[in-house]
Short mmCIF file of C-alpha atoms and ligand atoms in Angstrom, two decimals:
data_model
loop_
_atom_site.label_atom_id
_atom_site.label_comp_id
_atom_site.label_asym_id
_atom_site.label_seq_id
_atom_site.Cartn_x
_atom_site.Cartn_y
_atom_site.Cartn_z
CA UNK A 1 3.51 4.85 5.13
CA UNK A 2 3.89 2.91 2.44
CA UNK A 3 6.27 -0.09 1.37
CA UNK A 4 8.39 0.87 -1.25
CA UNK A 5 11.09 -1.40 -2.78
CA UNK A 6 13.80 -1.20 -6.07
CA UNK A 7 15.46 -2.76 -7.74
CA UNK A 8 19.03 -1.03 -9.49
CA UNK A 9 17.87 0.08 -12.61
CA UNK A 10 19.66 -1.75 -15.59
CA UNK A 11 22.05 -0.74 -18.33
CA UNK A 12 20.40 -1.08 -21.72
CA UNK A 13 23.67 -1.96 -23.17
CA UNK A 14 23.53 -5.70 -23.09
CA UNK A 15 20.99 -8.79 -22.52
CA UNK A 16 19.60 -9.30 -19.25
CA UNK A 17 21.16 -12.50 -17.53
CA UNK A 18 21.08 -14.42 -14.06
CA UNK A 19 22.07 -11.13 -12.22
CA UNK A 20 19.44 -9.25 -13.12
CA UNK A 21 16.99 -12.02 -12.31
CA UNK A 22 18.38 -12.08 -8.88
CA UNK A 23 17.83 -8.78 -8.12
CA UNK A 24 14.43 -8.41 -9.75
CA UNK A 25 13.48 -11.32 -8.38
CA UNK A 26 15.06 -10.80 -5.00
CA UNK A 27 12.71 -7.68 -4.93
CA UNK A 28 9.22 -9.36 -5.81
CA UNK A 29 9.35 -11.59 -3.11
CA UNK A 30 9.66 -8.65 -0.87
CA UNK A 31 6.57 -6.86 -2.53
CA UNK A 32 4.42 -10.10 -2.71
CA UNK A 33 5.32 -10.76 0.96
CA UNK A 34 4.41 -6.95 2.18
CA UNK A 35 1.16 -7.28 -0.38
CA UNK A 36 0.09 -10.45 1.56
CA UNK A 37 0.53 -8.51 4.96
CA UNK A 38 -1.91 -6.24 3.81
CA UNK A 39 1.03 -3.78 3.25
CA UNK A 40 0.46 -0.60 0.37
CA UNK A 41 3.48 -1.40 -1.97
CA UNK A 42 5.31 -0.02 -4.77
CA UNK A 43 7.86 -1.85 -6.49
CA UNK A 44 10.17 -0.51 -8.53
CA UNK A 45 12.64 -1.46 -11.76
CA UNK A 46 13.68 -0.38 -14.98
CA UNK A 47 16.19 0.55 -17.35
CA UNK A 48 19.43 2.46 -16.83
CA UNK A 49 19.36 4.39 -20.27
CA UNK A 50 22.37 7.13 -19.81
CA UNK A 51 25.89 7.65 -20.37
CA UNK A 52 28.90 6.47 -21.54
CA UNK A 53 28.68 2.90 -21.78
CA UNK A 54 25.56 3.01 -23.49
CA UNK A 55 26.61 5.40 -26.28
CA UNK A 56 29.31 3.42 -26.85
CA UNK A 57 27.48 -0.07 -26.81
CA UNK A 58 24.93 2.10 -29.76
CA UNK A 59 27.94 3.21 -31.71
CA UNK A 60 29.41 -0.10 -32.07
CA UNK A 61 26.28 -1.46 -34.12
CA UNK A 62 26.22 1.51 -35.79
CA UNK A 63 22.55 3.33 -33.95
CA UNK A 64 21.66 5.52 -31.96
CA UNK A 65 21.57 5.19 -28.15
CA UNK A 66 17.80 5.52 -27.83
CA UNK A 67 17.49 2.94 -30.48
CA UNK A 68 19.19 0.74 -28.48
CA UNK A 69 17.37 1.18 -25.30
CA UNK A 70 13.87 0.88 -27.43
CA UNK A 71 15.02 -2.56 -28.28
CA UNK A 72 16.58 -3.55 -25.00
CA UNK A 73 14.62 -2.46 -22.57
CA UNK A 74 11.85 -4.51 -24.06
CA UNK A 75 13.70 -7.11 -23.00
CA UNK A 76 13.92 -6.40 -19.73
CA UNK A 77 10.25 -5.84 -19.07
CA UNK A 78 9.94 -9.17 -20.99
CA UNK A 79 12.21 -10.89 -18.23
CA UNK A 80 10.22 -9.35 -15.14
CA UNK A 81 7.29 -10.96 -17.11
CA UNK A 82 8.51 -14.12 -17.16
CA UNK A 83 9.84 -14.61 -14.18
CA UNK A 84 6.25 -13.23 -12.59
CA UNK A 85 7.46 -10.52 -11.35
CA UNK A 86 5.08 -7.89 -10.34
CA UNK A 87 6.53 -4.78 -10.32
CA UNK A 88 4.68 -1.57 -10.35
CA UNK A 89 6.28 0.57 -12.95
CA UNK A 90 8.91 0.43 -14.95
CA UNK A 91 11.42 3.53 -15.14
CA UNK A 92 13.67 4.34 -18.38
CA UNK A 93 15.27 6.87 -17.98
CA UNK A 94 14.68 8.36 -21.13
CA UNK A 95 11.31 9.07 -20.03
CA UNK A 96 11.08 12.79 -20.71
CA UNK A 97 8.59 13.13 -17.02
CA UNK A 98 12.27 11.30 -15.33
CA UNK A 99 14.39 14.03 -17.31
CA UNK A 100 12.68 16.73 -16.28
CA UNK A 101 12.36 16.11 -12.72
CA UNK A 102 16.45 15.00 -12.76
CA UNK A 103 16.85 18.72 -13.73
CA UNK A 104 14.02 19.84 -10.95
CA UNK A 105 16.10 18.85 -8.06
CA UNK A 106 19.49 18.86 -9.51
CA UNK A 107 18.97 22.71 -10.21
CA UNK A 108 17.79 23.01 -6.35
CA UNK A 109 21.11 21.69 -5.27
CA UNK A 110 22.94 23.93 -7.27
CA UNK A 111 20.42 26.95 -6.04
CA UNK A 112 21.29 25.34 -2.87
CA UNK A 113 25.27 26.09 -3.26
CA UNK A 114 26.22 22.70 -3.40
CA UNK A 115 27.55 22.87 -6.77
CA UNK A 116 30.83 24.53 -8.65
CA UNK A 117 32.79 24.35 -11.62
CA UNK A 118 36.17 22.96 -11.53
CA UNK A 119 38.83 20.87 -13.39
CA UNK A 120 38.86 16.97 -13.16
CA UNK A 121 41.76 14.79 -13.66
CA UNK A 122 41.78 11.23 -12.94
CA UNK A 123 41.40 7.75 -13.92
CA UNK A 124 38.40 6.71 -15.24
CA UNK A 125 36.64 3.36 -16.06
CA UNK A 126 34.46 3.67 -19.01
CA UNK A 127 32.53 0.49 -18.18
CA UNK A 128 31.54 1.86 -14.92
CA UNK A 129 30.90 5.37 -16.39
CA UNK A 130 33.11 5.96 -12.96
CA UNK A 131 36.57 7.71 -11.89
CA UNK A 132 38.30 5.88 -9.87
CA UNK A 133 40.43 6.63 -6.70
CA UNK A 134 44.33 5.50 -6.54
CA UNK A 135 43.08 2.83 -3.32
CA UNK A 136 40.91 1.76 -5.99
CA UNK A 137 42.78 0.75 -9.09
CA UNK A 138 44.52 -2.42 -9.42
CA UNK A 139 48.08 -3.20 -10.61
CA UNK A 140 48.79 -1.64 -14.09
CA UNK A 141 46.25 0.88 -13.69
CA UNK A 142 43.28 -1.14 -14.42
CA UNK A 143 39.76 -1.57 -13.31
CA UNK A 144 39.08 -3.78 -10.20
CA UNK A 145 35.73 -4.78 -11.56
CA UNK A 146 36.19 -4.80 -15.30
CA UNK A 147 39.78 -5.34 -15.50
CA UNK A 148 40.25 -3.01 -18.22
CA UNK A 149 43.12 -0.57 -18.77
CA UNK A 150 41.60 2.88 -17.23
CA UNK A 151 41.56 5.95 -19.33
CA UNK A 152 43.36 9.34 -17.61
CA UNK A 153 41.05 12.14 -18.20
CA UNK A 154 40.66 15.66 -17.71
CA UNK A 155 38.07 18.43 -18.51
CA UNK A 156 35.87 20.98 -17.09
CA UNK A 157 32.97 19.63 -14.67
CA UNK A 158 30.24 20.57 -12.62
CA UNK A 159 31.28 19.34 -9.18
CA UNK A 160 29.50 18.16 -6.31
CA UNK A 161 30.29 19.13 -2.94
CA UNK A 162 30.33 15.68 -1.34
CA UNK A 163 33.40 16.50 0.94
CA UNK A 164 30.57 18.88 2.78
CA UNK A 165 28.80 15.95 3.76
CA UNK A 166 31.24 13.81 5.84
CA UNK A 167 29.85 14.54 8.72
CA UNK A 168 25.98 14.38 7.96
CA UNK A 169 27.42 10.58 6.64
CA UNK A 170 29.03 9.54 9.65
CA UNK A 171 25.96 10.67 11.37
CA UNK A 172 23.67 8.85 9.11
CA UNK A 173 25.73 5.37 9.85
CA UNK A 174 26.39 5.88 13.57
CA UNK A 175 22.81 6.54 14.08
CA UNK A 176 21.15 3.80 11.98
CA UNK A 177 23.30 0.83 12.24
CA UNK A 178 21.15 -1.41 10.14
CA UNK A 179 21.15 1.71 7.40
CA UNK A 180 23.22 -1.37 5.17
CA UNK A 181 22.60 -4.80 5.67
CA UNK A 182 23.62 -7.26 5.82
CA UNK A 183 25.69 -6.23 8.37
CA UNK A 184 29.30 -7.88 6.91
CA UNK A 185 28.87 -4.96 4.08
CA UNK A 186 28.72 -1.69 6.47
CA UNK A 187 32.45 -1.50 7.21
CA UNK A 188 33.05 -1.40 3.28
CA UNK A 189 30.27 0.67 2.83
CA UNK A 190 31.95 3.22 5.56
CA UNK A 191 35.72 2.93 4.80
CA UNK A 192 34.71 4.84 1.71
CA UNK A 193 33.71 7.68 3.72
CA UNK A 194 36.25 7.21 6.12
CA UNK A 195 38.73 7.60 3.89
CA UNK A 196 37.98 11.04 4.11
CA UNK A 197 35.42 12.02 1.26
CA UNK A 198 36.61 14.52 -2.35
CA UNK A 199 33.95 16.21 -4.16
CA UNK A 200 33.20 14.68 -7.46
CA UNK A 201 31.86 15.08 -10.83
CA UNK A 202 28.55 15.78 -11.37
CA UNK A 203 28.57 16.94 -15.46
CA UNK A 204 30.41 15.72 -18.48
CA UNK A 205 31.15 17.73 -21.01
CA UNK A 206 32.02 15.89 -23.81
CA UNK A 207 29.26 13.43 -23.89
CA UNK A 208 25.89 14.24 -25.16
CA UNK A 209 23.74 11.33 -24.17
CA UNK A 210 22.40 12.65 -20.81
CA UNK A 211 19.97 14.64 -19.14
CA UNK A 212 21.47 18.45 -19.96
CA UNK A 213 22.48 20.51 -17.21
CA UNK A 214 19.73 22.87 -17.24
CA UNK A 215 22.22 25.92 -15.97
CA UNK A 216 24.77 25.16 -18.46
CA UNK A 217 23.47 23.20 -21.87
CA UNK A 218 27.03 22.61 -23.05
CA UNK A 219 26.93 19.72 -20.16
CA UNK A 220 24.90 16.75 -19.14
CA UNK A 221 24.67 14.72 -15.83
CA UNK A 222 26.77 12.23 -14.68
CA UNK A 223 25.05 9.10 -15.87
CA UNK A 224 25.21 8.02 -11.81
CA UNK A 225 23.22 11.04 -10.40
CA UNK A 226 20.51 10.60 -13.28
CA UNK A 227 20.53 7.20 -12.20
CA UNK A 228 19.73 7.07 -8.95
CA UNK A 229 17.61 9.35 -9.18
CA UNK A 230 15.12 7.26 -10.72
CA UNK A 231 13.79 6.33 -7.15
CA UNK A 232 12.31 9.25 -6.76
CA UNK A 233 11.21 10.57 -10.22
CA UNK A 234 9.43 7.33 -10.70
CA UNK A 235 6.74 8.50 -8.26
CA UNK A 236 6.18 11.47 -9.08
CA UNK A 237 4.78 10.58 -12.70
CA UNK A 238 4.44 6.67 -12.07
CA UNK A 239 0.56 6.70 -12.10
CA UNK A 240 -0.93 9.32 -14.32
CA UNK A 241 -2.09 12.47 -12.16
CA UNK A 242 -1.03 11.38 -9.16
CA UNK A 243 2.17 11.71 -7.08
CA UNK A 244 2.89 8.83 -5.20
CA UNK A 245 6.33 10.80 -3.16
CA UNK A 246 4.00 11.46 -0.54
CA UNK A 247 2.50 7.94 0.33
CA UNK A 248 5.87 6.33 -0.75
CA UNK A 249 8.80 8.15 0.08
CA UNK A 250 11.55 7.73 1.53
CA UNK A 251 12.53 4.20 0.23
CA UNK A 252 12.15 1.28 2.33
CA UNK A 253 14.45 -0.84 0.87
CA UNK A 254 16.96 -0.70 -2.14
CA UNK A 255 17.96 -4.05 -3.26
CA UNK A 256 20.86 -3.87 -5.12
CA UNK A 257 24.23 -5.88 -5.73
CA UNK A 258 27.63 -5.40 -4.17
CA UNK A 259 29.63 -3.69 -7.22
CA UNK A 260 27.25 -0.19 -6.95
CA UNK A 261 27.55 -0.14 -3.46
CA UNK A 262 29.70 2.98 -3.54
CA UNK A 263 27.14 5.28 -5.43
CA UNK A 264 24.40 4.15 -3.37
CA UNK A 265 25.69 4.14 0.34
CA UNK A 266 27.67 7.91 -0.25
CA UNK A 267 26.85 9.62 -2.96
CA UNK A 268 23.11 8.96 -2.58
CA UNK A 269 22.25 9.61 0.72
CA UNK A 270 24.77 13.12 0.40
CA UNK A 271 22.59 14.05 -2.85
CA UNK A 272 19.10 13.13 -0.96
CA UNK A 273 20.53 15.67 1.96
CA UNK A 274 21.52 18.29 -0.49
CA UNK A 275 17.85 18.24 -2.16
CA UNK A 276 16.72 17.96 1.40
CA UNK A 277 14.97 14.94 0.80
CA UNK A 278 14.63 11.90 3.61
CA UNK A 279 17.06 9.25 2.77
CA UNK A 280 15.98 5.65 2.14
CA UNK A 281 15.44 3.67 5.46
CA UNK A 282 17.83 0.76 4.31
CA UNK A 283 20.25 -0.02 1.67
CA UNK A 284 20.09 -3.94 0.97
CA UNK A 285 23.49 -5.31 -0.50
CA UNK A 286 23.62 -8.82 -2.21
CA UNK A 287 26.27 -10.61 -3.70
CA UNK A 288 27.69 -12.18 -6.86
CA UNK A 289 26.34 -15.57 -8.40
CA UNK A 290 29.23 -16.85 -9.85
CA UNK A 291 28.69 -19.35 -12.50
CA UNK A 292 29.93 -22.86 -12.16
CA UNK A 293 30.46 -23.54 -15.41
CA UNK A 294 31.93 -26.78 -15.34
CA UNK A 295 28.74 -28.67 -13.21
CA UNK A 296 26.80 -28.40 -16.85
CA UNK A 297 23.37 -30.43 -17.00
CA UNK A 298 21.50 -32.15 -19.81
CA UNK A 299 18.70 -29.76 -20.36
CA UNK A 300 20.37 -26.74 -19.68
CA UNK A 301 24.09 -27.39 -21.41
CA UNK A 302 26.54 -25.20 -19.19
CA UNK A 303 24.23 -21.72 -19.50
CA UNK A 304 22.24 -20.65 -16.93
CA UNK A 305 19.87 -18.40 -18.79
CA UNK A 306 16.76 -17.46 -16.88
CA UNK A 307 14.90 -17.50 -19.81
CA UNK A 308 15.23 -21.19 -20.45
CA UNK A 309 15.15 -22.07 -17.16
CA UNK A 310 12.08 -20.85 -16.73
CA UNK A 311 10.92 -21.89 -20.06
CA UNK A 312 11.72 -25.81 -18.91
CA UNK A 313 11.11 -25.53 -15.27
CA UNK A 314 8.99 -22.62 -14.52
CA UNK A 315 10.22 -19.49 -13.07
CA UNK A 316 8.93 -20.54 -9.76
CA UNK A 317 11.98 -22.88 -9.49
CA UNK A 318 14.57 -20.51 -10.31
CA UNK A 319 13.19 -18.07 -8.28
CA UNK A 320 13.09 -20.75 -5.28
CA UNK A 321 16.51 -21.79 -6.30
CA UNK A 322 18.41 -18.55 -6.15
CA UNK A 323 17.50 -18.25 -2.23
CA UNK A 324 18.07 -21.56 -1.69
CA UNK A 325 21.26 -22.20 -3.28
CA UNK A 326 23.30 -19.05 -1.95
CA UNK A 327 22.80 -17.29 1.50
CA UNK A 328 21.35 -14.16 0.02
CA UNK A 329 23.65 -11.34 1.18
CA UNK A 330 26.63 -13.55 0.13
CA UNK A 331 28.47 -14.60 -2.84
CA UNK A 332 28.10 -18.04 -3.81
CA UNK A 333 28.14 -20.42 -6.86
CA UNK A 334 25.48 -21.50 -9.04
CA UNK A 335 25.58 -24.13 -11.75
CA UNK A 336 23.26 -26.04 -14.64
CA UNK A 337 23.92 -28.99 -12.06
CA UNK A 338 23.35 -27.46 -8.88
CA UNK A 339 20.07 -25.92 -10.49
CA UNK A 340 18.85 -29.47 -11.35
CA UNK A 341 19.61 -30.97 -8.26
CA UNK A 342 17.69 -28.65 -6.14
CA UNK A 343 14.72 -28.84 -8.39
CA UNK A 344 14.60 -32.79 -8.21
CA UNK A 345 15.63 -33.41 -4.62
CA UNK A 346 13.71 -30.61 -3.02
CA UNK A 347 11.40 -29.03 -4.98
CA UNK A 348 10.04 -32.52 -7.00
CA UNK A 349 11.03 -34.69 -3.85
CA UNK A 350 10.02 -32.76 -0.95
CA UNK A 351 7.23 -30.70 -1.47
CA UNK A 352 5.58 -31.86 -4.82
CA UNK A 353 5.46 -34.97 -4.00
CA UNK A 354 3.91 -34.24 0.16
CA UNK A 355 1.70 -32.45 -1.94
CA UNK A 356 0.37 -35.06 -3.93
CA UNK A 357 0.67 -38.28 -1.78
CA UNK A 358 -1.57 -35.90 0.79
CA UNK A 359 -4.11 -35.26 -1.72
CA UNK A 360 -3.85 -39.32 -3.17
CA UNK A 361 -4.66 -40.22 0.32
CA UNK A 362 -7.18 -37.89 1.02
CA UNK A 363 -9.14 -38.92 -2.23
CA UNK A 364 -8.30 -42.69 -1.36
CA UNK A 365 -9.14 -43.33 1.77
CA UNK A 366 -11.86 -40.02 2.54
CA UNK A 367 -13.35 -39.91 -0.98
CA UNK A 368 -11.54 -36.52 -1.48
CA UNK A 369 -12.78 -34.57 1.81
CA UNK A 370 -10.62 -33.72 4.22
CA UNK A 371 -12.02 -34.93 7.68
CA UNK A 372 -13.16 -31.97 10.13
CA UNK A 373 -11.35 -33.06 13.22
CA UNK A 374 -8.73 -30.93 15.06
CA UNK A 375 -5.08 -31.46 13.23
CA UNK A 376 -2.53 -33.36 16.26
CA UNK A 377 -0.90 -30.74 18.41
CA UNK A 378 2.63 -32.09 17.44
CA UNK A 379 1.94 -30.71 13.91
CA UNK A 380 0.70 -27.54 15.25
CA UNK A 381 3.38 -27.32 17.20
CA UNK A 382 6.15 -26.81 13.97
CA UNK A 383 3.54 -23.93 13.12
CA UNK A 384 3.38 -21.62 16.10
CA UNK A 385 4.72 -18.71 15.49
CA UNK A 386 6.07 -19.66 12.18
CA UNK A 387 4.48 -16.73 10.22
CA UNK A 388 5.62 -14.35 12.54
CA UNK A 389 9.18 -15.03 12.44
CA UNK A 390 9.22 -15.31 8.71
CA UNK A 391 7.73 -11.91 8.72
CA UNK A 392 10.53 -10.65 11.06
CA UNK A 393 12.96 -12.08 8.98
CA UNK A 394 11.80 -10.66 5.45
CA UNK A 395 11.64 -7.17 7.06
CA UNK A 396 15.49 -7.92 7.64
CA UNK A 397 15.43 -8.97 4.04
CA UNK A 398 16.61 -12.20 5.13
CA UNK A 399 15.21 -14.33 2.27
CA UNK A 400 17.29 -17.24 2.49
CA UNK A 401 16.72 -17.47 5.97
CA UNK A 402 12.73 -16.94 5.78
CA UNK A 403 13.11 -19.78 3.06
CA UNK A 404 15.40 -21.78 5.37
CA UNK A 405 12.36 -21.55 8.36
CA UNK A 406 9.52 -22.71 5.66
CA UNK A 407 11.54 -25.37 4.05
CA UNK A 408 12.41 -26.62 7.90
CA UNK A 409 8.57 -27.48 8.06
CA UNK A 410 8.31 -28.73 5.00
CA UNK A 411 10.68 -31.38 5.68
CA UNK A 412 9.20 -32.23 9.05
CA UNK A 413 5.90 -32.78 7.23
CA UNK A 414 7.74 -35.39 4.87
CA UNK A 415 9.54 -37.44 7.67
CA UNK A 416 6.09 -37.41 10.02
CA UNK A 417 3.94 -38.41 7.55
CA UNK A 418 7.04 -41.47 7.04
CA UNK A 419 6.64 -41.86 10.68
CA UNK A 420 2.93 -42.41 11.07
CA UNK A 421 2.15 -44.34 7.83
CA UNK A 422 -0.91 -43.79 7.22
CA UNK A 423 -1.46 -46.24 4.54
CA UNK A 424 -0.71 -48.97 7.30
CA UNK A 425 -3.19 -47.83 9.46
CA UNK A 426 -5.87 -47.27 6.50
CA UNK A 427 -5.62 -51.08 6.66
CA UNK A 428 -7.44 -51.61 9.32
CA UNK A 429 -11.06 -49.49 10.31
CA UNK A 430 -10.05 -49.68 13.92
CA UNK A 431 -7.41 -46.70 13.25
CA UNK A 432 -9.87 -44.37 11.41
CA UNK A 433 -9.67 -41.50 13.82
CA UNK A 434 -5.96 -41.46 13.43
CA UNK A 435 -5.96 -41.64 10.03
CA UNK A 436 -8.71 -38.89 10.34
CA UNK A 437 -5.69 -36.55 12.10
CA UNK A 438 -3.02 -37.10 9.73
CA UNK A 439 -4.76 -36.10 6.75
CA UNK A 440 -5.96 -33.24 8.42
CA UNK A 441 -2.75 -32.26 10.16
CA UNK A 442 -1.07 -32.75 6.76
CA UNK A 443 -3.29 -30.42 4.45
CA UNK A 444 -3.45 -28.10 7.10
CA UNK A 445 0.29 -28.23 7.34
CA UNK A 446 0.52 -27.96 3.46
CA UNK A 447 -1.64 -25.14 3.17
CA UNK A 448 0.24 -22.94 6.07
CA UNK A 449 3.79 -23.47 4.44
CA UNK A 450 2.42 -22.60 0.83
CA UNK A 451 0.99 -19.68 2.15
CA UNK A 452 4.28 -18.67 3.72
CA UNK A 453 6.23 -20.03 -0.11
CA UNK A 454 3.92 -18.19 -1.78
CA UNK A 455 5.74 -14.93 -2.08
CA UNK A 456 9.09 -17.20 -3.22
CA UNK A 457 6.80 -19.52 -5.34
CA UNK A 458 3.59 -17.89 -6.53
CA UNK A 459 2.18 -20.12 -9.41
CA UNK A 460 2.84 -23.47 -7.79
CA UNK A 461 1.79 -22.52 -4.10
CA UNK A 462 -1.26 -21.13 -6.04
CA UNK A 463 -2.18 -24.34 -7.55
CA UNK A 464 -1.52 -26.16 -4.12
CA UNK A 465 -3.92 -23.78 -2.43
CA UNK A 466 -6.38 -23.81 -4.95
CA UNK A 467 -6.76 -27.66 -4.98
CA UNK A 468 -7.08 -27.85 -1.14
CA UNK A 469 -9.89 -25.05 -1.19
CA UNK A 470 -7.97 -22.28 -0.08
CA UNK A 471 -8.59 -18.81 -1.68
CA UNK A 472 -6.98 -16.41 0.65
CA UNK A 473 -3.42 -15.77 -0.11
CA UNK A 474 -3.05 -13.15 2.71
CA UNK A 475 -0.96 -14.19 5.89
CA UNK A 476 -3.34 -13.18 8.14
CA UNK A 477 -4.71 -16.79 6.92
CA UNK A 478 -1.70 -18.42 7.82
CA UNK A 479 -3.10 -19.71 11.24
CA UNK A 480 -2.42 -23.58 11.77
CA UNK A 481 -6.05 -25.16 12.25
CA UNK A 482 -8.11 -22.27 11.43
CA UNK A 483 -9.36 -23.23 7.30
CA UNK A 484 -12.65 -24.93 7.22
CA UNK A 485 -12.39 -28.75 5.79
CA UNK A 486 -12.49 -28.56 2.55
CA UNK A 487 -13.00 -31.31 -0.53
CA UNK A 488 -9.62 -31.54 -2.43
CA UNK A 489 -9.61 -31.32 -5.89
CA UNK A 490 -7.24 -32.66 -8.86
CA UNK A 491 -3.73 -31.64 -8.67
CA UNK A 492 -0.56 -31.95 -11.50
CA UNK A 493 3.01 -32.69 -10.31
CA UNK A 494 4.03 -29.36 -9.01
CA UNK A 495 7.61 -30.17 -10.58
CA UNK A 496 7.37 -32.39 -12.91
CA UNK A 497 10.15 -34.28 -14.75
CA UNK A 498 11.87 -32.12 -17.21
CA UNK A 499 12.67 -34.11 -20.55
CA UNK A 500 14.34 -32.85 -23.02
CA UNK A 501 16.24 -33.80 -26.53
CA UNK A 502 19.53 -33.95 -25.93
CA UNK A 503 20.41 -31.44 -28.84
CA UNK A 504 22.92 -28.58 -27.81
CA UNK A 505 21.42 -25.19 -27.23
CA UNK A 506 22.43 -22.24 -29.76
CA UNK A 507 24.97 -20.52 -27.44
CA UNK A 508 25.55 -23.44 -25.13
CA UNK A 509 28.96 -24.05 -26.59
ZN1 ZN B 1 35.22 -0.87 -14.46
#
């Protein structure tokens, strides 16, 4: 079985922002890491182009929903490219093969007796594209997410018999305690089910922008079912002439933010059960990045725009910051000031400096050749079992925990070289063997952390690995002391100082 990881698909009614970048980079770190382990990986992201929110946004601009999608979908593709994201396919829910496959699956669900015609009246949030239950509505009949007033809507709908899946869903949760991670989200997911499930609208009648219901073309499918099915349909047409379903279904992990938990934790597995398809192995629910606009910085102002950050600091710095500043899975604050602080204190001072001073010492004391000696046991000890432990954490989607384990070694190496002070030892030729060992230990340590950091920061670690003569990127190479002693090359600063003119950026007010 392959490793199949997805991001949510993003609404094309707005521009890509930090939240999109966050989910996408998280999935990319997992995909890259699994490829380093030699797994066969399929990594999917894309855009959700149907439904009311998109139709409304297009209308406001006086263009068609398709034009809006055609204009904005490329911006999400551009974001992925800018952040060095290695998705294997980019799905757009307006792709004709997606739409055909949605119709095929839902026709099957219909024919199996899970769909009926009924009348729906409820409080509807147009921005969520979702009816709200009484317990979800907050004071003043407002959407708890968008804080806008909900509309009473009544219409003829096809309904999906969600209530019939109460028991199967309860069983799914009790038999798979890690189906939803982190564990702190399980109760939230279960509470939707424990309240008792009611049937849900499968179609909308007064909306034209969507996938037509094949047995009643007056209706289009409710956008959530169309959107959720992207995870399945993409495999049927992502590679021309090939159906990847056999290799990659069910998904290994869906990465998503907590605001769309209900759809993924309840509707999605029920729909798959109704279609007699295996359910995903795991949902991983991450928190929100809360922008702290008061903590400005000179280079970024008070705006955290992923494009701007990548342009100034490189994509790697942002990819690192995401999992370092906020524990993945929890909510947390991010700010331009916080970003710059981590860039300087951790990336430039801890990792970047360690790399440049180590290579400079090899150049200076050993003419650019790493001594071919056994590295000191105390360094080897630090790296014992590290690769396995990082793998185990990433199997559990613990992106911050894995990064912390690696970073602990970066810090250890910094302290160690400080204690050893090879620059002092090198003054006396009697210490030659000791200096040899220190240099070898440093370069091996750098090689280890860089291979393990490679999924997080592909560009900078790639430059460092190239400079120390390590061409492999697979994790089987992450065995301490195993690399041949190489010639080291030149290395420009991995995280240079960023100088910016003080001119305010457009949109920074
Ligand atoms: Zn809402």
